[in-house]
CSV table of C-alpha atoms and ligand atoms in Angstrom, one decimal:
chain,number,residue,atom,x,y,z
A,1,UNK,CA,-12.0,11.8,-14.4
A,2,UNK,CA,-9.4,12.7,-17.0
A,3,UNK,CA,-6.2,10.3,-16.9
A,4,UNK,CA,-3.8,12.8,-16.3
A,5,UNK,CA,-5.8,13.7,-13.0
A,6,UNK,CA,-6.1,10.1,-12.3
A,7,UNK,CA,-1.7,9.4,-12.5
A,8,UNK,CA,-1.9,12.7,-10.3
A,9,UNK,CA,-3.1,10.8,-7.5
A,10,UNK,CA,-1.1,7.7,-7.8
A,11,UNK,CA,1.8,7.8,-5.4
A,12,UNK,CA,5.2,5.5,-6.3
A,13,UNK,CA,6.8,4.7,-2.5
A,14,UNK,CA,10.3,3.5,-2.4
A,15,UNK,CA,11.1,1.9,1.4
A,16,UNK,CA,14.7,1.6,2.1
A,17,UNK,CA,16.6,2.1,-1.5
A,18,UNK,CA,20.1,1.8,-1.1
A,19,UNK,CA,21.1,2.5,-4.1
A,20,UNK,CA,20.3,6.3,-5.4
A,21,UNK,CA,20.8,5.2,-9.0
A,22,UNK,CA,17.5,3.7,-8.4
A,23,UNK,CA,15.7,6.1,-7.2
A,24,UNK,CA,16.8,8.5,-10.0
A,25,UNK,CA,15.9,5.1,-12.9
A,26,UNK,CA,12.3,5.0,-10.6
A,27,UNK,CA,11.8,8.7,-10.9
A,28,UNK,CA,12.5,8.3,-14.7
A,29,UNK,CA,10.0,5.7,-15.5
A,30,UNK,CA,7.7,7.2,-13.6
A,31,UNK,CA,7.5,10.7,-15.4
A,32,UNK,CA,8.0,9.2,-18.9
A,33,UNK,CA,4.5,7.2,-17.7
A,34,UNK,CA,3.1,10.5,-16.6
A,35,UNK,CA,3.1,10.1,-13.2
A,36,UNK,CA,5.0,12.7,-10.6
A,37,UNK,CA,4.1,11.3,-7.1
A,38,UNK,CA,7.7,9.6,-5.6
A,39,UNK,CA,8.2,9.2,-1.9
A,40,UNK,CA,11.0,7.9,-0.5
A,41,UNK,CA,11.2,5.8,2.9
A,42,UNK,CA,14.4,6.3,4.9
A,43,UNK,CA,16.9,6.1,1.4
A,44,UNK,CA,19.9,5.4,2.4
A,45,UNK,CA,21.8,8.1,0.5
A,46,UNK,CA,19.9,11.2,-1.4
A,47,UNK,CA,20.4,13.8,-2.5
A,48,UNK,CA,22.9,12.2,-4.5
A,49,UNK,CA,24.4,12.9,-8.2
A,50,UNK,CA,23.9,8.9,-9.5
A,51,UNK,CA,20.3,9.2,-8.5
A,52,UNK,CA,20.1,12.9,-10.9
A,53,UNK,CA,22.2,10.7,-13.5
A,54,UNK,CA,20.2,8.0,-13.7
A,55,UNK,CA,17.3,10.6,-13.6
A,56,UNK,CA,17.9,12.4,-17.2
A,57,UNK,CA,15.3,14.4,-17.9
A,58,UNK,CA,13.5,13.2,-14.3
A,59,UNK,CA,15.1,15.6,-11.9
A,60,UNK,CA,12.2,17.2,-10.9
A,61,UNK,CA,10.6,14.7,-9.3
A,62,UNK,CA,13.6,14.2,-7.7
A,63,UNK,CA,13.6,17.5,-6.4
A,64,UNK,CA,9.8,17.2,-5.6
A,65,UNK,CA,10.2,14.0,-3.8
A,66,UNK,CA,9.0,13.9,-0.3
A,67,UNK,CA,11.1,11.7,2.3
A,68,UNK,CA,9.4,10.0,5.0
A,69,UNK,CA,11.3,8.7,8.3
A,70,UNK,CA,8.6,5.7,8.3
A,71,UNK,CA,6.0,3.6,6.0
A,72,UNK,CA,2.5,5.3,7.6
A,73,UNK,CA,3.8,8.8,6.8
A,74,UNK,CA,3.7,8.1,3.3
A,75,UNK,CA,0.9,5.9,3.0
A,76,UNK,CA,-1.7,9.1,4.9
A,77,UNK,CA,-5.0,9.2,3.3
A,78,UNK,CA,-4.5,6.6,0.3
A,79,UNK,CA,-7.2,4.7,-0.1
A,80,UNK,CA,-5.7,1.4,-1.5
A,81,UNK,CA,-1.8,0.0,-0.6
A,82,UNK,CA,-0.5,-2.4,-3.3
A,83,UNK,CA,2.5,-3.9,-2.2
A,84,UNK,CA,5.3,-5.0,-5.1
A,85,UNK,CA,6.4,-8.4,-4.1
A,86,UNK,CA,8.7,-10.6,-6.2
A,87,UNK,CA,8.1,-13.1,-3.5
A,88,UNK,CA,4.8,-15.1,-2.4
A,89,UNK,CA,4.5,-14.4,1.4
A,90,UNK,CA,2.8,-16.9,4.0
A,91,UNK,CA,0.2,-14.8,5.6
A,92,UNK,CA,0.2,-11.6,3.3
A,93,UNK,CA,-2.7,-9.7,1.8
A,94,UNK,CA,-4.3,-10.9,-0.9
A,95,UNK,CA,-2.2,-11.2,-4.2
A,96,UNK,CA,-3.2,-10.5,-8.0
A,97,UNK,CA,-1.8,-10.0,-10.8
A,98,UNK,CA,-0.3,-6.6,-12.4
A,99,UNK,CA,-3.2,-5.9,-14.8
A,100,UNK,CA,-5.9,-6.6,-12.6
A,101,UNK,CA,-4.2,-4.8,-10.0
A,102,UNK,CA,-4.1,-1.6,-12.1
A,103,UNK,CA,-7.5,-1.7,-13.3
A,104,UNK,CA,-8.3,-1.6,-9.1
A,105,UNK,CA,-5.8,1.3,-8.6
A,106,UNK,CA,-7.3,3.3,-11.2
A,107,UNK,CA,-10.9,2.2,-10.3
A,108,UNK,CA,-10.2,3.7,-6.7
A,109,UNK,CA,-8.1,6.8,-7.4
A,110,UNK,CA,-11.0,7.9,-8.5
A,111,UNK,CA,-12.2,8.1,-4.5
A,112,UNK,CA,-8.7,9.5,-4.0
A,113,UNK,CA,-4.9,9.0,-3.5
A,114,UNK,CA,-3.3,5.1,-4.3
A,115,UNK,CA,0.0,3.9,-3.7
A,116,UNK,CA,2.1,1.4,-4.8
A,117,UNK,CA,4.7,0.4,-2.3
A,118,UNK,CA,8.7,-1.1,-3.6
A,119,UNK,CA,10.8,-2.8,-1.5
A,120,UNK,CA,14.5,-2.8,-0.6
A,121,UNK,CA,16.7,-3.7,-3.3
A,122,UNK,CA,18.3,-6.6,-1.0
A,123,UNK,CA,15.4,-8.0,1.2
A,124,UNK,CA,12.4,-6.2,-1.1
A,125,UNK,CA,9.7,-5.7,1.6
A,126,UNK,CA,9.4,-6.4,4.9
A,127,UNK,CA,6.9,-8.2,6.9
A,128,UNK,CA,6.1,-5.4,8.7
A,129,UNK,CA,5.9,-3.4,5.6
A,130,UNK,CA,3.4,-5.8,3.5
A,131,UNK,CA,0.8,-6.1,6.4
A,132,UNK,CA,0.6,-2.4,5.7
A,133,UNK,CA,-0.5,-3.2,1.9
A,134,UNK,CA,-4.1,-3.9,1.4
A,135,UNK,CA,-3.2,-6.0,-2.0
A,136,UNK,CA,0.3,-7.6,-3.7
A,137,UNK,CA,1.2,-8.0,-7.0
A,138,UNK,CA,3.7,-10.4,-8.2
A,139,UNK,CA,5.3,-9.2,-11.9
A,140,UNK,CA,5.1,-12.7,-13.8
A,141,UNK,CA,8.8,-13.6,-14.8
A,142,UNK,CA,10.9,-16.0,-15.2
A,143,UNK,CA,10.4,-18.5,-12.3
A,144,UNK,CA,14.2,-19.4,-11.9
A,145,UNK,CA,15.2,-15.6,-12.0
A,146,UNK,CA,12.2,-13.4,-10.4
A,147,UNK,CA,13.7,-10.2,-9.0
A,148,UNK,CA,13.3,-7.3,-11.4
A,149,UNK,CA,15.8,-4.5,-10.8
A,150,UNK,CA,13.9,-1.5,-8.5
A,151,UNK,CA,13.6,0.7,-11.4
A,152,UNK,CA,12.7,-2.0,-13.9
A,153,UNK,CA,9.7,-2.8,-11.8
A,154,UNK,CA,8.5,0.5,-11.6
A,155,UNK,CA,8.7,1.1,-15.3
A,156,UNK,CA,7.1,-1.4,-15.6
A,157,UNK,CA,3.6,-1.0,-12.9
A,158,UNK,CA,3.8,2.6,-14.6
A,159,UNK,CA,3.9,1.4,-18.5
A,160,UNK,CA,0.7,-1.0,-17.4
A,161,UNK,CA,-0.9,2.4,-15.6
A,162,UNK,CA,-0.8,4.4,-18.8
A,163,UNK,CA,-2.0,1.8,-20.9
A,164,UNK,CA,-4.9,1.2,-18.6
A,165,UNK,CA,-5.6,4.9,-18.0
A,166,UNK,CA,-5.8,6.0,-21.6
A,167,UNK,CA,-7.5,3.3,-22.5
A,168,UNK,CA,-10.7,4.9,-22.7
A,169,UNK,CA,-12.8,3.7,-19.6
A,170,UNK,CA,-11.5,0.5,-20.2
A,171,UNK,CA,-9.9,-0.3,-17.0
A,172,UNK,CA,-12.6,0.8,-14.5
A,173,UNK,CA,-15.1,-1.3,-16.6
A,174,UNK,CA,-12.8,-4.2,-15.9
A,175,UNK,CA,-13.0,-3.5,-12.0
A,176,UNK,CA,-16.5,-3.6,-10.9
A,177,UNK,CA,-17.4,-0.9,-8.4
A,178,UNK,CA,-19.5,-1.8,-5.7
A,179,UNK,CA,-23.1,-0.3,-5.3
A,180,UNK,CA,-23.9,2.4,-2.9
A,181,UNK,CA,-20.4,2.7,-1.4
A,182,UNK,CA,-19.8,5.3,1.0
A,183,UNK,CA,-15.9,6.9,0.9
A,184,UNK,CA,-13.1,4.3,1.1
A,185,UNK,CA,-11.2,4.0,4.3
A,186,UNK,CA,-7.7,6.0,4.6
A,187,UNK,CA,-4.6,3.9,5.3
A,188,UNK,CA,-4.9,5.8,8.4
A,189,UNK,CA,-7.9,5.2,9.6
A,190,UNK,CA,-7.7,1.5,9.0
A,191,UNK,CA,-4.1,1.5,10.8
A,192,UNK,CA,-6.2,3.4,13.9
A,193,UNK,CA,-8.9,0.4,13.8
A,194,UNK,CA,-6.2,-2.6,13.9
A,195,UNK,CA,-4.4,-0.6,16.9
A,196,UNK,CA,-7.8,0.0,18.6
A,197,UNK,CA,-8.9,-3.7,17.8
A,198,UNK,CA,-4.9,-4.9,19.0
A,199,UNK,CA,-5.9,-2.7,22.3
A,200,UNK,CA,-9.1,-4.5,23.0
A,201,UNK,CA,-7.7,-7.9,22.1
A,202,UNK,CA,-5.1,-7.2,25.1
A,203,UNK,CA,-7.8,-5.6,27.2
A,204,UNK,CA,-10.2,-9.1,27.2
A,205,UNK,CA,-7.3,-11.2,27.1
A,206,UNK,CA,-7.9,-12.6,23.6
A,207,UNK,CA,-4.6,-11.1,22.9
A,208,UNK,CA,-1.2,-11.9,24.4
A,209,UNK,CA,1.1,-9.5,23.4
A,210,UNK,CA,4.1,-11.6,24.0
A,211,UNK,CA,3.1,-14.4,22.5
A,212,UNK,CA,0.7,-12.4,19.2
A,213,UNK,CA,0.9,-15.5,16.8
A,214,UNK,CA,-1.2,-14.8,13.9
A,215,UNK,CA,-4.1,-13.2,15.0
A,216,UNK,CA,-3.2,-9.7,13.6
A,217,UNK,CA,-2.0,-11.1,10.0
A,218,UNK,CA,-4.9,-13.0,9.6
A,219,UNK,CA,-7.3,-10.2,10.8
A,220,UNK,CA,-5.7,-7.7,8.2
A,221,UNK,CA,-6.0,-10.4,5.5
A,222,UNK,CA,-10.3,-11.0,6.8
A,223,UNK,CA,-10.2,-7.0,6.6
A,224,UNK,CA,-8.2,-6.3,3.1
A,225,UNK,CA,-11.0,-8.4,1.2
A,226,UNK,CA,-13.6,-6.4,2.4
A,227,UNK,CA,-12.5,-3.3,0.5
A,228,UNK,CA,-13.5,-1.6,3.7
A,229,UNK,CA,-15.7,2.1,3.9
A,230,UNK,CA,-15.1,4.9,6.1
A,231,UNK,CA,-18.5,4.2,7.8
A,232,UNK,CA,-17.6,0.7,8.3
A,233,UNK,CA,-14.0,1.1,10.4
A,234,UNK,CA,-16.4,3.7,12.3
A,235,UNK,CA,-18.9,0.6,13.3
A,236,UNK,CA,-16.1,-1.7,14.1
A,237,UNK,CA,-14.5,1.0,16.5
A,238,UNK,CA,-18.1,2.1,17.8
A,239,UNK,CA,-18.7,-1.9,18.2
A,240,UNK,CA,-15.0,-1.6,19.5
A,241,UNK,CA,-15.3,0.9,22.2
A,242,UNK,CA,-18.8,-0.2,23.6
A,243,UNK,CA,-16.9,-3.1,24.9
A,244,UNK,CA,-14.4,-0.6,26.7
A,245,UNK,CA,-15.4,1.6,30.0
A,246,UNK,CA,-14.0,5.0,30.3
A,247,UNK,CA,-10.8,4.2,31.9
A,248,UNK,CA,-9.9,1.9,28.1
A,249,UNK,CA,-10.5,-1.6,30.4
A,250,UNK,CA,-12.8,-3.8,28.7
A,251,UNK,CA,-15.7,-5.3,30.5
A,252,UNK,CA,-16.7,-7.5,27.5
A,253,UNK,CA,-20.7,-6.7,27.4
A,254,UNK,CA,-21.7,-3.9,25.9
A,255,UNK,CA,-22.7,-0.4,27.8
A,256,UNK,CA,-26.1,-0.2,29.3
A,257,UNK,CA,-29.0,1.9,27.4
B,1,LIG,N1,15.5,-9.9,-3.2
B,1,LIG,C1,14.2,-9.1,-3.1
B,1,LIG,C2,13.9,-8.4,-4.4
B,1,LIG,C3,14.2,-7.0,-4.3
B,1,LIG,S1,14.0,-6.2,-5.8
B,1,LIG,C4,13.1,-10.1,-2.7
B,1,LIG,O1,13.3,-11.3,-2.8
B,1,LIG,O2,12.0,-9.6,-2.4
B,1,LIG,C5,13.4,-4.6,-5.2
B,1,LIG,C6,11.9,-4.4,-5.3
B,1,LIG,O3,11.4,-4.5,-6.7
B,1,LIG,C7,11.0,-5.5,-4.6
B,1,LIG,O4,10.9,-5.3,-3.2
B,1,LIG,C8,9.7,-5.3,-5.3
B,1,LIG,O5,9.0,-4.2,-4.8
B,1,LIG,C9,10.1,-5.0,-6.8
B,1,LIG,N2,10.2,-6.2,-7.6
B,1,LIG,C10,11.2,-6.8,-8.1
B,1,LIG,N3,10.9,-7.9,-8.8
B,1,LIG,C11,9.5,-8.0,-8.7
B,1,LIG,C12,8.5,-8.9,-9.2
B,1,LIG,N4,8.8,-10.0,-10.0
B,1,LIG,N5,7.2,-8.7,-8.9
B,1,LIG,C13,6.9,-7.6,-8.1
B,1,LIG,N6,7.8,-6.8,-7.6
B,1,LIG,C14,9.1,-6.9,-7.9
């Protein structure tokens, strides 16, 4: 696929920004880097004329960028999260490192649309938000000063994208693909397994929904390293609902021949 088509696909989500000078600074690293894709998760202020001065020469993705009231919306039918962290998180997805990172996103925006998902510019990304991310990366910096400015940090996943991308098959050779793989999951579709899985749980009793502890983190974490297929969130759910009788109670052995 050529690299233009491959940026195409490659979706730059801003949660929360309260500043729109940033957005405009994101929207402008981004299109110098070739890409177009900005989405925006509840900004606090935009439209607004610092985030078309900061833009320059960006407007138009600022005009073209869609706003989302939550996370999922933007996230539909990607088929690999990365999360930008400046922290290391206890029970988060698995992190790597910007390059290696890349060569994944590229490697699988092949199969279809990526993100990459920014946090707030005060608290960076919430829980909540990074169990959405299938993978983190962590921008190497200083380790007594590690919080890149918002638009800093995109220029700079965005610089690393181009490089990879143009580097002439480069990056996908340095991501092995797996063998006879079906379609990647959606975002979606692997949100709709944890939900049905979180049902289930609650149904046997395995779960107690006011008292969750870990359980969900650390299933998320089991299922982000399995890179998982479409056919393979269909098993778990088939495995999933054959422990459930019509009325959604499960009877915990699976339904007679
Ligand atoms: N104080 C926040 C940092 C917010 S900076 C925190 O501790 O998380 C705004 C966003 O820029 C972050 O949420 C992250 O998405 C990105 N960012 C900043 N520095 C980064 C780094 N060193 N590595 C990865 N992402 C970084």
């Amino acid at each position: 696929m050529k690299p233009e088509l491959l940026l195409s696909r490659i979706r730059v989500v801003l949660c929360r920004p309260s500043h729109p000078g940033n957005i405009g600074a994101a929207a402008r690293a981004m299109k110098t880097m070739g890409l177009a894709d900005l989405r925006l998760v509840q900004p606090r202020t935009f439209p607004d004329p610092a985030a078309d001065a900061r833009a320059t020469g960006a407007v138009d993705l600022l005009n073209l960028a869609k706003i989302h009231s939550a996370l999922p919306e933007a996230l539909a039918g990607a088929v690999l999260v990365i999360g930008l962290s400046a922290r290391r998180r206890d029970l988060g997805p698995p992190v790597g490192q910007p390059r290696e990172m890349v060569a994944r996103l590229l490697a699988e925006a092949e199969q279809g649309p990526v993100a990459l998902v920014f946090g707030n510019e005060t608290v960076g990304l919430t829980n909540d938000e990074i169990q959405q991310c299938h993978a983190t990366v962590t921008i190497p910096t200083n380790p007594e000063f590690s919080s890149l400015n918002l638009g800093a940090a995109v220029q700079v996943m965005c610089y690393e994208i181009r490089m990879a991308a143009f580097a002439g098959g480069l990056a996908a050779a340095d991501y092995p693909i797996k063998p006879c793989s079906t379609s990647l999951a959606t975002h979606d579709e692997i949100e709709g397994m944890y939900a049905h899985f979180t049902a289930v749980m609650t149904e046997t009793g395995f779960l107690n929904p006011q008292h969750p502890g870990r359980l969900l983190p650390k299933l998320r974490r089991l299922f982000a390293r399995a890179q998982l297929e479409r056919e393979e969130v269909n098993i778990m759910r088939g495995i999933l609902a054959s422990t459930q009788n019509p009325t959604g109670h499960a009877r915990g052995k699976p339904p007679a021949a």
